[in-house]
Amino acid sequence: MARRIMHIDLDAFFVSVEQALNPELRGKPVVVGGRPDRRGVVASASYEARAFGLHAGMPLSTACRLCPQATFIEGSFPKYRHASQKFMAILADFSPFLESVSLDEAYLDATGFESIYGSIHQMAIAIKQRIKDELELCASIGIASSKVVAKVASELSKPDGLLEVADGEERSFLAPLPIARLPGIGKKTERILNGLGINTIGEISSMPLDALKSHFGASGELLHRYASGIDDREVKLPGAAKSISRETTFGKDTKDRSQLEATLRYLSERVGSELRQRGKQAKCITLKLRYADFTTITRHHTLRQGNNTDQTIFDTGLQLLRKALPPGNQPVRLIGIGVSNLIEPGRQLDMLDSSAQRLEQLNRAIDRIRKKYGFTAIQTGRTLLLKDIFPETGEGYTLQTPSLSR
Ligand code: TTP
Ligand code: MG
């Protein structure tokens, strides 16, 4: 049986929360992001403001020039978080198969729920109604056999939309749409494709796979699949690990920098590999150290964007290690590295353009080789050192203790 996946996204979320709290703002051009005389960009614009060309990411000064009569609001994050929690609680009442993607966006697997609600379409109407009644917010919902098609459908249906793509119709639904509608296509990819004479999603799906691969590497394949409406990603339930970490206790306490750094590199590769396997990126990296006297410290660093490459995890860990270990420190008993604040890749990021994406592809290639031949089939210069330190062990040095916190 084909899956029925819903993508639910609130319309003009930050602005709509403000309008729900202050009826005077309803039906008017409203912008959340800050006062127009300040630097900064539009975070959210009401649909009335969008009629004047305003959109998220536009400098506030431009927004003010295009629509001086708009009400500009600074915004307050706790209000939006509170509304988001209520929104997710309503969705959870409808199905436990729920994945929240951001504050105002979620996927819900509704496969098999027809018998309860009459049809999935009816279920979506009931969801929209409850959100309207209880939160005074508008949700747009796309329904399809996969995440990617459901997301395109909900965005196309905005505002206050509901659009269901029948099973088997995915490809023909996507085909006439401009390529920018496909999640993951950023400005640069769009330019390259336009340069090749490709303007619609259907034209991407008709391109030979090899041609796409030659322009976009491994991402070309994903692009081809998505453009054809093929996407096996599952709705991931809460309870999936919220953080991933690896740590090791040394056989003998050590002050040796190269041993600490080699171990850190090895643990970073383990964490990176697990992160990629889960299809996530991390925004927070944490180093853990336990000294010989059992004093334990942790140090965090938050990245500007999500990342899942070994290199970034290690480089960040190394910086934290260098700061945390002044010269003359006492010996280290345990070292660990972890990642948290896990996000879905590719929402704000341009999936195909960034150099981080390229590094990720390299990491994935290494993952594949390791899967086939064992983790130590590929070693970086640094982890080779560990062979001398732990010569008796083969694959994996048996030194890491996995810990997945939920
Ligand atoms: P979106 O769902 O992308 O935007 P939206 O809800 O305002 O409008 P719509 O879905 O109807 O197109 O993002 C949700 C919220 O996230 C948005 O209200 C404000 C915030 N946000 C930012 O702070 N900066 C941004 O660049 C974007 C895109 C969103
Ligand atoms: Mg939204």
GROMACS .gro file of C-alpha atoms and ligand atoms in nm:
model
  436
    1MET     CA    1   0.000   0.000   0.000
    2ALA     CA    2   0.132   0.345  -0.088
    3ARG     CA    3   0.221   0.563   0.207
    4ARG     CA    4   0.019   0.875   0.290
    5ILE     CA    5   0.258   1.135   0.425
    6MET     CA    6   0.140   1.480   0.531
    7HIS     CA    7   0.359   1.787   0.534
    8ILE     CA    8   0.207   2.052   0.759
    9ASP     CA    9   0.348   2.406   0.764
   10LEU     CA   10   0.196   2.710   0.936
   11ASP     CA   11   0.136   3.015   0.719
   12ALA     CA   12   0.346   3.326   0.792
   13PHE     CA   13   0.414   3.174   1.132
   14PHE     CA   14   0.579   3.452   1.337
   15VAL     CA   15   0.346   3.714   1.193
   16SER     CA   16   0.036   3.499   1.244
   17VAL     CA   17   0.120   3.449   1.612
   18GLU     CA   18   0.139   3.828   1.648
   19GLN     CA   19  -0.192   3.866   1.463
   20ALA     CA   20  -0.359   3.604   1.683
   21LEU     CA   21  -0.254   3.800   1.992
   22ASN     CA   22  -0.343   4.141   1.848
   23PRO     CA   23  -0.656   4.140   1.627
   24GLU     CA   24  -0.579   4.492   1.504
   25LEU     CA   25  -0.295   4.348   1.296
   26ARG     CA   26  -0.516   4.100   1.110
   27GLY     CA   27  -0.564   4.145   0.738
   28LYS     CA   28  -0.283   4.400   0.720
   29PRO     CA   29   0.075   4.404   0.593
   30VAL     CA   30   0.287   4.298   0.894
   31VAL     CA   31   0.654   4.213   0.918
   32VAL     CA   32   0.841   4.039   1.200
   33GLY     CA   33   1.215   4.099   1.204
   34GLY     CA   34   1.273   4.438   1.361
   35ARG     CA   35   1.218   4.809   1.323
   36PRO     CA   36   1.270   4.931   0.968
   37ASP     CA   37   1.536   5.183   1.072
   38ARG     CA   38   1.756   4.904   1.206
   39ARG     CA   39   1.983   4.670   1.020
   40GLY     CA   40   1.845   4.320   0.974
   41VAL     CA   41   1.613   4.121   0.754
   42VAL     CA   42   1.252   4.015   0.736
   43ALA     CA   43   1.195   3.689   0.928
   44SER     CA   44   0.829   3.657   0.837
   45ALA     CA   45   0.593   3.866   0.627
   46SER     CA   46   0.211   3.846   0.624
   47TYR     CA   47   0.057   3.752   0.291
   48GLU     CA   48  -0.078   4.107   0.268
   49ALA     CA   49   0.283   4.230   0.288
   50ARG     CA   50   0.396   3.971   0.034
   51ALA     CA   51   0.161   4.133  -0.217
   52PHE     CA   52   0.406   4.426  -0.210
   53GLY     CA   53   0.700   4.195  -0.287
   54LEU     CA   54   0.816   4.147   0.072
   55HIS     CA   55   0.965   3.812   0.168
   56ALA     CA   56   1.182   3.644   0.432
   57GLY     CA   57   1.546   3.739   0.406
   58MET     CA   58   1.480   4.083   0.253
   59PRO     CA   59   1.660   4.373   0.424
   60LEU     CA   60   1.419   4.564   0.648
   61SER     CA   61   1.515   4.889   0.477
   62THR     CA   62   1.403   4.751   0.140
   63ALA     CA   63   1.085   4.614   0.294
   64CYS     CA   64   1.006   4.959   0.437
   65ARG     CA   65   1.066   5.125   0.101
   66LEU     CA   66   0.835   4.880  -0.081
   67CYS     CA   67   0.564   4.886   0.184
   68PRO     CA   68   0.597   5.182   0.421
   69GLN     CA   69   0.250   5.127   0.562
   70ALA     CA   70   0.344   4.783   0.700
   71THR     CA   71   0.361   4.731   1.076
   72PHE     CA   72   0.713   4.625   1.174
   73ILE     CA   73   0.747   4.411   1.485
   74GLU     CA   74   1.063   4.308   1.668
   75GLY     CA   75   0.922   3.967   1.756
   76SER     CA   76   0.974   3.751   2.062
   77PHE     CA   77   1.097   3.398   2.037
   78PRO     CA   78   0.933   3.256   2.357
   79LYS     CA   79   0.589   3.339   2.211
   80TYR     CA   80   0.668   3.146   1.894
   81ARG     CA   81   0.811   2.851   2.084
   82HIS     CA   82   0.498   2.837   2.298
   83ALA     CA   83   0.273   2.839   1.988
   84SER     CA   84   0.492   2.576   1.827
   85GLN     CA   85   0.455   2.343   2.126
   86LYS     CA   86   0.077   2.372   2.110
   87PHE     CA   87   0.083   2.311   1.733
   88MET     CA   88   0.289   1.994   1.774
   89ALA     CA   89   0.062   1.875   2.058
   90ILE     CA   90  -0.242   1.905   1.830
   91LEU     CA   91  -0.068   1.703   1.557
   92ALA     CA   92   0.034   1.438   1.810
   93ASP     CA   93  -0.336   1.395   1.896
   94PHE     CA   94  -0.397   1.287   1.536
   95SER     CA   95  -0.109   1.047   1.488
   96PRO     CA   96   0.190   0.928   1.691
   97PHE     CA   97   0.390   0.901   1.368
   98LEU     CA   98   0.503   1.259   1.382
   99GLU     CA   99   0.833   1.426   1.299
  100SER     CA  100   0.876   1.792   1.381
  101VAL     CA  101   1.115   1.955   1.139
  102SER     CA  102   1.115   2.311   1.266
  103LEU     CA  103   0.898   2.532   1.486
  104ASP     CA  104   0.614   2.552   1.234
  105GLU     CA  105   0.668   2.246   1.018
  106ALA     CA  106   0.611   1.872   1.062
  107TYR     CA  107   0.566   1.547   0.873
  108LEU     CA  108   0.295   1.307   0.979
  109ASP     CA  109   0.263   0.952   0.851
  110ALA     CA  110  -0.111   0.900   0.805
  111THR     CA  111  -0.088   0.566   0.624
  112GLY     CA  112  -0.386   0.352   0.723
  113PHE     CA  113  -0.574   0.632   0.899
  114GLU     CA  114  -0.848   0.647   0.633
  115SER     CA  115  -1.071   0.416   0.834
  116ILE     CA  116  -1.069   0.655   1.131
  117TYR     CA  117  -1.133   0.982   0.948
  118GLY     CA  118  -1.313   0.863   0.634
  119SER     CA  119  -1.023   0.975   0.418
  120ILE     CA  120  -0.681   1.130   0.464
  121HIS     CA  121  -0.823   1.444   0.308
  122GLN     CA  122  -1.087   1.457   0.583
  123MET     CA  123  -0.819   1.402   0.844
  124ALA     CA  124  -0.624   1.700   0.708
  125ILE     CA  125  -0.938   1.918   0.720
  126ALA     CA  126  -0.988   1.818   1.084
  127ILE     CA  127  -0.624   1.906   1.165
  128LYS     CA  128  -0.654   2.247   0.998
  129GLN     CA  129  -0.978   2.317   1.186
  130ARG     CA  130  -0.834   2.237   1.527
  131ILE     CA  131  -0.530   2.457   1.460
  132LYS     CA  132  -0.766   2.739   1.360
  133ASP     CA  133  -1.001   2.691   1.657
  134GLU     CA  134  -0.738   2.652   1.926
  135LEU     CA  135  -0.447   2.864   1.803
  136GLU     CA  136  -0.611   3.103   1.555
  137LEU     CA  137  -0.340   3.001   1.308
  138CYS     CA  138  -0.361   2.875   0.952
  139ALA     CA  139  -0.184   2.559   0.842
  140SER     CA  140  -0.122   2.445   0.485
  141ILE     CA  141  -0.108   2.071   0.428
  142GLY     CA  142   0.033   1.861   0.146
  143ILE     CA  143  -0.046   1.490   0.124
  144ALA     CA  144   0.149   1.246  -0.093
  145SER     CA  145   0.328   0.912  -0.095
  146SER     CA  146   0.661   1.067   0.007
  147LYS     CA  147   0.808   1.352   0.209
  148VAL     CA  148   0.945   1.545  -0.085
  149VAL     CA  149   0.618   1.547  -0.281
  150ALA     CA  150   0.412   1.627   0.031
  151LYS     CA  151   0.638   1.925   0.103
  152VAL     CA  152   0.616   2.061  -0.250
  153ALA     CA  153   0.236   2.018  -0.232
  154SER     CA  154   0.195   2.205   0.097
  155GLU     CA  155   0.411   2.494  -0.023
  156LEU     CA  156   0.223   2.514  -0.349
  157SER     CA  157  -0.111   2.519  -0.168
  158LYS     CA  158  -0.026   2.818   0.058
  159PRO     CA  159  -0.189   3.011   0.214
  160ASP     CA  160  -0.460   2.815   0.398
  161GLY     CA  161  -0.411   2.532   0.151
  162LEU     CA  162  -0.474   2.161   0.129
  163LEU     CA  163  -0.343   1.963  -0.166
  164GLU     CA  164  -0.336   1.587  -0.207
  165VAL     CA  165  -0.128   1.419  -0.477
  166ALA     CA  166  -0.277   1.081  -0.566
  167ASP     CA  167  -0.058   0.773  -0.565
  168GLY     CA  168   0.097   0.734  -0.909
  169GLU     CA  169   0.054   1.103  -0.994
  170GLU     CA  170   0.374   1.224  -0.825
  171ARG     CA  171   0.578   1.263  -1.138
  172SER     CA  172   0.314   1.438  -1.342
  173PHE     CA  173   0.234   1.666  -1.047
  174LEU     CA  174   0.597   1.780  -1.019
  175ALA     CA  175   0.675   1.790  -1.391
  176PRO     CA  176   0.540   2.138  -1.487
  177LEU     CA  177   0.668   2.315  -1.173
  178PRO     CA  178   0.970   2.547  -1.189
  179ILE     CA  179   1.287   2.381  -1.059
  180ALA     CA  180   1.316   2.619  -0.761
  181ARG     CA  181   1.009   2.446  -0.612
  182LEU     CA  182   1.209   2.129  -0.550
  183PRO     CA  183   1.354   2.118  -0.195
  184GLY     CA  184   1.733   2.139  -0.203
  185ILE     CA  185   1.762   2.348  -0.515
  186GLY     CA  186   1.931   2.673  -0.423
  187LYS     CA  187   2.016   2.974  -0.629
  188LYS     CA  188   2.342   2.832  -0.766
  189THR     CA  189   2.196   2.497  -0.868
  190GLU     CA  190   1.905   2.680  -1.025
  191ARG     CA  191   2.146   2.894  -1.229
  192ILE     CA  192   2.345   2.593  -1.348
  193LEU     CA  193   2.031   2.406  -1.451
  194ASN     CA  194   1.882   2.712  -1.620
  195GLY     CA  195   2.213   2.747  -1.806
  196LEU     CA  196   2.161   2.393  -1.934
  197GLY     CA  197   1.815   2.489  -2.057
  198ILE     CA  198   1.641   2.308  -1.771
  199ASN     CA  199   1.353   2.509  -1.626
  200THR     CA  200   1.099   2.260  -1.497
  201ILE     CA  201   1.119   1.969  -1.255
  202GLY     CA  202   1.000   1.739  -1.535
  203GLU     CA  203   1.302   1.837  -1.742
  204ILE     CA  204   1.529   1.735  -1.454
  205SER     CA  205   1.365   1.393  -1.432
  206SER     CA  206   1.408   1.347  -1.810
  207MET     CA  207   1.780   1.430  -1.797
  208PRO     CA  208   2.015   1.133  -1.825
  209LEU     CA  209   2.138   1.042  -1.475
  210ASP     CA  210   2.500   1.058  -1.590
  211ALA     CA  211   2.459   1.416  -1.703
  212LEU     CA  212   2.321   1.516  -1.363
  213LYS     CA  213   2.601   1.330  -1.188
  214SER     CA  214   2.865   1.499  -1.399
  215HIS     CA  215   2.736   1.840  -1.289
  216PHE     CA  216   2.640   1.770  -0.927
  217GLY     CA  217   2.831   1.457  -0.825
  218ALA     CA  218   2.651   1.219  -0.592
  219SER     CA  219   2.378   1.479  -0.529
  220GLY     CA  220   2.281   1.446  -0.895
  221GLU     CA  221   2.128   1.110  -0.817
  222LEU     CA  222   1.922   1.250  -0.531
  223LEU     CA  223   1.810   1.535  -0.751
  224HIS     CA  224   1.696   1.288  -1.015
  225ARG     CA  225   1.505   1.079  -0.762
  226TYR     CA  226   1.333   1.377  -0.602
  227ALA     CA  227   1.246   1.525  -0.942
  228SER     CA  228   1.085   1.191  -1.029
  229GLY     CA  229   0.885   1.196  -0.704
  230ILE     CA  230   1.088   0.912  -0.551
  231ASP     CA  231   1.184   0.953  -0.186
  232ASP     CA  232   1.202   0.664   0.063
  233ARG     CA  233   1.281   0.874   0.369
  234GLU     CA  234   1.065   0.775   0.660
  235VAL     CA  235   0.887   0.998   0.907
  236LYS     CA  236   1.130   0.981   1.196
  237LEU     CA  237   0.969   0.946   1.534
  238PRO     CA  238   1.081   1.127   1.846
  239GLY     CA  239   1.297   0.899   2.048
  240ALA     CA  240   1.552   0.895   1.773
  241ALA     CA  241   1.878   0.996   1.941
  242LYS     CA  242   1.898   1.365   2.023
  243SER     CA  243   2.272   1.342   2.060
  244ILE     CA  244   2.551   1.107   1.960
  245SER     CA  245   2.877   1.073   2.147
  246ARG     CA  246   3.180   0.851   2.178
  247GLU     CA  247   3.433   0.847   2.454
  248THR     CA  248   3.727   0.642   2.566
  249THR     CA  249   3.918   0.587   2.889
  250PHE     CA  250   4.290   0.546   2.836
  251GLY     CA  251   4.465   0.239   2.973
  252LYS     CA  252   4.710   0.479   3.132
  253ASP     CA  253   4.643   0.848   3.204
  254THR     CA  254   4.817   1.062   2.947
  255LYS     CA  255   4.945   1.413   2.883
  256ASP     CA  256   5.068   1.324   2.535
  257ARG     CA  257   4.909   1.572   2.295
  258SER     CA  258   4.948   1.357   1.986
  259GLN     CA  259   4.783   1.063   2.158
  260LEU     CA  260   4.495   1.283   2.276
  261GLU     CA  261   4.453   1.436   1.931
  262ALA     CA  262   4.473   1.101   1.750
  263THR     CA  263   4.209   0.959   1.982
  264LEU     CA  264   3.993   1.266   1.932
  265ARG     CA  265   4.021   1.224   1.554
  266TYR     CA  266   3.921   0.858   1.578
  267LEU     CA  267   3.622   0.935   1.803
  268SER     CA  268   3.518   1.223   1.573
  269GLU     CA  269   3.513   0.987   1.275
  270ARG     CA  270   3.296   0.743   1.469
  271VAL     CA  271   3.052   1.018   1.566
  272GLY     CA  272   3.050   1.161   1.211
  273SER     CA  273   2.981   0.820   1.063
  274GLU     CA  274   2.687   0.761   1.299
  275LEU     CA  275   2.551   1.109   1.231
  276ARG     CA  276   2.555   1.055   0.854
  277GLN     CA  277   2.398   0.714   0.894
  278ARG     CA  278   2.108   0.881   1.075
  279GLY     CA  279   2.079   1.136   0.795
  280LYS     CA  280   2.129   1.428   1.036
  281GLN     CA  281   2.349   1.729   1.078
  282ALA     CA  282   2.461   1.868   1.413
  283LYS     CA  283   2.476   2.225   1.531
  284CYS     CA  284   2.645   2.172   1.868
  285ILE     CA  285   2.974   1.996   1.937
  286THR     CA  286   3.083   1.899   2.287
  287LEU     CA  287   3.421   1.790   2.416
  288LYS     CA  288   3.446   1.596   2.738
  289LEU     CA  289   3.761   1.548   2.944
  290ARG     CA  290   3.815   1.363   3.269
  291TYR     CA  291   4.141   1.430   3.443
  292ALA     CA  292   4.343   1.185   3.649
  293ASP     CA  293   4.176   1.315   3.969
  294PHE     CA  294   3.833   1.240   3.811
  295THR     CA  295   3.743   1.607   3.767
  296THR     CA  296   3.526   1.609   3.454
  297ILE     CA  297   3.471   1.907   3.227
  298THR     CA  298   3.265   1.960   2.912
  299ARG     CA  299   3.310   2.238   2.660
  300HIS     CA  300   3.058   2.325   2.387
  301HIS     CA  301   3.073   2.506   2.060
  302THR     CA  302   2.769   2.595   1.848
  303LEU     CA  303   2.816   2.599   1.470
  304ARG     CA  304   2.649   2.862   1.256
  305GLN     CA  305   2.506   2.591   1.031
  306GLY     CA  306   2.444   2.222   1.069
  307ASN     CA  307   2.732   1.997   0.966
  308ASN     CA  308   2.808   1.625   0.967
  309THR     CA  309   3.163   1.594   0.839
  310ASP     CA  310   3.439   1.426   1.040
  311GLN     CA  311   3.662   1.722   0.968
  312THR     CA  312   3.435   1.982   1.129
  313ILE     CA  313   3.363   1.766   1.431
  314PHE     CA  314   3.734   1.703   1.481
  315ASP     CA  315   3.849   2.060   1.410
  316THR     CA  316   3.594   2.199   1.655
  317GLY     CA  317   3.686   1.936   1.915
  318LEU     CA  318   4.052   2.017   1.869
  319GLN     CA  319   3.997   2.388   1.925
  320LEU     CA  320   3.800   2.309   2.241
  321LEU     CA  321   4.074   2.069   2.352
  322ARG     CA  322   4.349   2.325   2.301
  323LYS     CA  323   4.156   2.582   2.502
  324ALA     CA  324   4.069   2.332   2.775
  325LEU     CA  325   4.423   2.200   2.822
  326PRO     CA  326   4.663   2.467   2.935
  327PRO     CA  327   5.031   2.373   2.936
  328GLY     CA  328   5.125   2.181   3.249
  329ASN     CA  329   4.778   2.035   3.285
  330GLN     CA  330   4.730   1.719   3.477
  331PRO     CA  331   4.709   1.389   3.291
  332VAL     CA  332   4.385   1.298   3.112
  333ARG     CA  333   4.198   0.983   3.201
  334LEU     CA  334   3.912   1.004   2.951
  335ILE     CA  335   3.835   1.197   2.635
  336GLY     CA  336   3.503   1.214   2.454
  337ILE     CA  337   3.336   1.403   2.172
  338GLY     CA  338   2.965   1.444   2.109
  339VAL     CA  339   2.721   1.621   1.881
  340SER     CA  340   2.374   1.749   1.967
  341ASN     CA  341   2.108   1.989   1.842
  342LEU     CA  342   2.057   1.754   1.549
  343ILE     CA  343   1.872   1.890   1.248
  344GLU     CA  344   1.753   1.771   0.911
  345PRO     CA  345   2.004   1.873   0.647
  346GLY     CA  346   1.920   2.104   0.365
  347ARG     CA  347   1.636   2.324   0.491
  348GLN     CA  348   1.796   2.669   0.496
  349LEU     CA  349   2.118   2.536   0.347
  350ASP     CA  350   2.158   2.493  -0.021
  351MET     CA  351   2.178   2.116  -0.040
  352LEU     CA  352   2.374   2.099  -0.360
  353ASP     CA  353   2.593   2.405  -0.358
  354SER     CA  354   2.796   2.432  -0.045
  355SER     CA  355   3.152   2.310  -0.012
  356ALA     CA  356   3.040   2.144   0.312
  357GLN     CA  357   2.817   1.931   0.093
  358ARG     CA  358   3.115   1.823  -0.108
  359LEU     CA  359   3.304   1.727   0.204
  360GLU     CA  360   2.998   1.536   0.316
  361GLN     CA  361   3.002   1.340  -0.010
  362LEU     CA  362   3.365   1.249   0.047
  363ASN     CA  363   3.275   1.135   0.398
  364ARG     CA  364   2.991   0.925   0.261
  365ALA     CA  365   3.227   0.761   0.014
  366ILE     CA  366   3.457   0.674   0.304
  367ASP     CA  367   3.158   0.542   0.499
  368ARG     CA  368   3.077   0.306   0.211
  369ILE     CA  369   3.431   0.170   0.197
  370ARG     CA  370   3.436   0.127   0.574
  371LYS     CA  371   3.103  -0.052   0.567
  372LYS     CA  372   3.250  -0.301   0.323
  373TYR     CA  373   3.601  -0.343   0.456
  374GLY     CA  374   3.584  -0.235   0.820
  375PHE     CA  375   3.628   0.093   0.997
  376THR     CA  376   4.008   0.087   0.990
  377ALA     CA  377   4.026   0.019   0.615
  378ILE     CA  378   4.073   0.393   0.583
  379GLN     CA  379   4.279   0.585   0.831
  380THR     CA  380   4.375   0.944   0.848
  381GLY     CA  381   4.734   1.039   0.924
  382ARG     CA  382   4.637   1.104   1.282
  383THR     CA  383   4.459   0.781   1.366
  384LEU     CA  384   4.744   0.572   1.222
  385LEU     CA  385   4.928   0.666   1.537
  386LEU     CA  386   4.676   0.469   1.738
  387LYS     CA  387   4.804   0.146   1.583
  388ASP     CA  388   5.119   0.186   1.793
  389ILE     CA  389   4.924   0.274   2.104
  390PHE     CA  390   4.669  -0.004   2.074
  391PRO     CA  391   4.858  -0.256   1.859
  392GLU     CA  392   4.670  -0.559   1.986
  393THR     CA  393   4.332  -0.461   1.850
  394GLY     CA  394   4.224  -0.480   1.492
  395GLU     CA  395   3.906  -0.319   1.368
  396GLY     CA  396   3.794  -0.027   1.579
  397TYR     CA  397   4.069  -0.051   1.844
  398THR     CA  398   3.780  -0.152   2.076
  399LEU     CA  399   3.826   0.166   2.268
  400GLN     CA  400   3.507   0.356   2.224
  401THR     CA  401   3.203   0.326   2.441
  402PRO     CA  402   2.894   0.430   2.252
  403SER     CA  403   2.645   0.641   2.437
  404LEU     CA  404   2.326   0.749   2.271
  405SER     CA  405   2.121   0.978   2.487
  406ARG     CA  406   1.754   1.018   2.423
  407TTP     P1  407   0.864   2.950   0.705
  407TTP     O1  408   0.763   2.841   0.726
  407TTP     O2  409   0.966   2.931   0.600
  407TTP     O3  410   0.791   3.088   0.672
  407TTP     P2  411   0.653   3.144   0.722
  407TTP     O4  412   0.583   3.050   0.814
  407TTP     O5  413   0.675   3.283   0.778
  407TTP     O6  414   0.573   3.162   0.589
  407TTP     P3  415   0.507   3.047   0.496
  407TTP     O7  416   0.535   2.916   0.559
  407TTP     O8  417   0.361   3.080   0.495
  407TTP     O9  418   0.570   3.065   0.362
  407TTP    O10  419   0.939   2.977   0.839
  407TTP     C1  420   0.874   2.970   0.967
  407TTP     C2  421   0.922   3.080   1.058
  407TTP    O11  422   1.062   3.072   1.073
  407TTP     C3  423   0.892   3.218   1.006
  407TTP    O12  424   0.763   3.265   1.042
  407TTP     C4  425   1.002   3.300   1.067
  407TTP     C5  426   1.117   3.203   1.083
  407TTP     N1  427   1.215   3.230   0.976
  407TTP     C6  428   1.322   3.312   1.004
  407TTP    O13  429   1.339   3.357   1.116
  407TTP     N2  430   1.411   3.340   0.903
  407TTP     C7  431   1.397   3.291   0.776
  407TTP    O14  432   1.479   3.322   0.687
  407TTP     C8  433   1.285   3.207   0.748
  407TTP     C9  434   1.264   3.152   0.610
  407TTP    C10  435   1.198   3.179   0.850
  408MG      MG  436   0.558   2.845   0.762
   0.00000   0.00000   0.00000
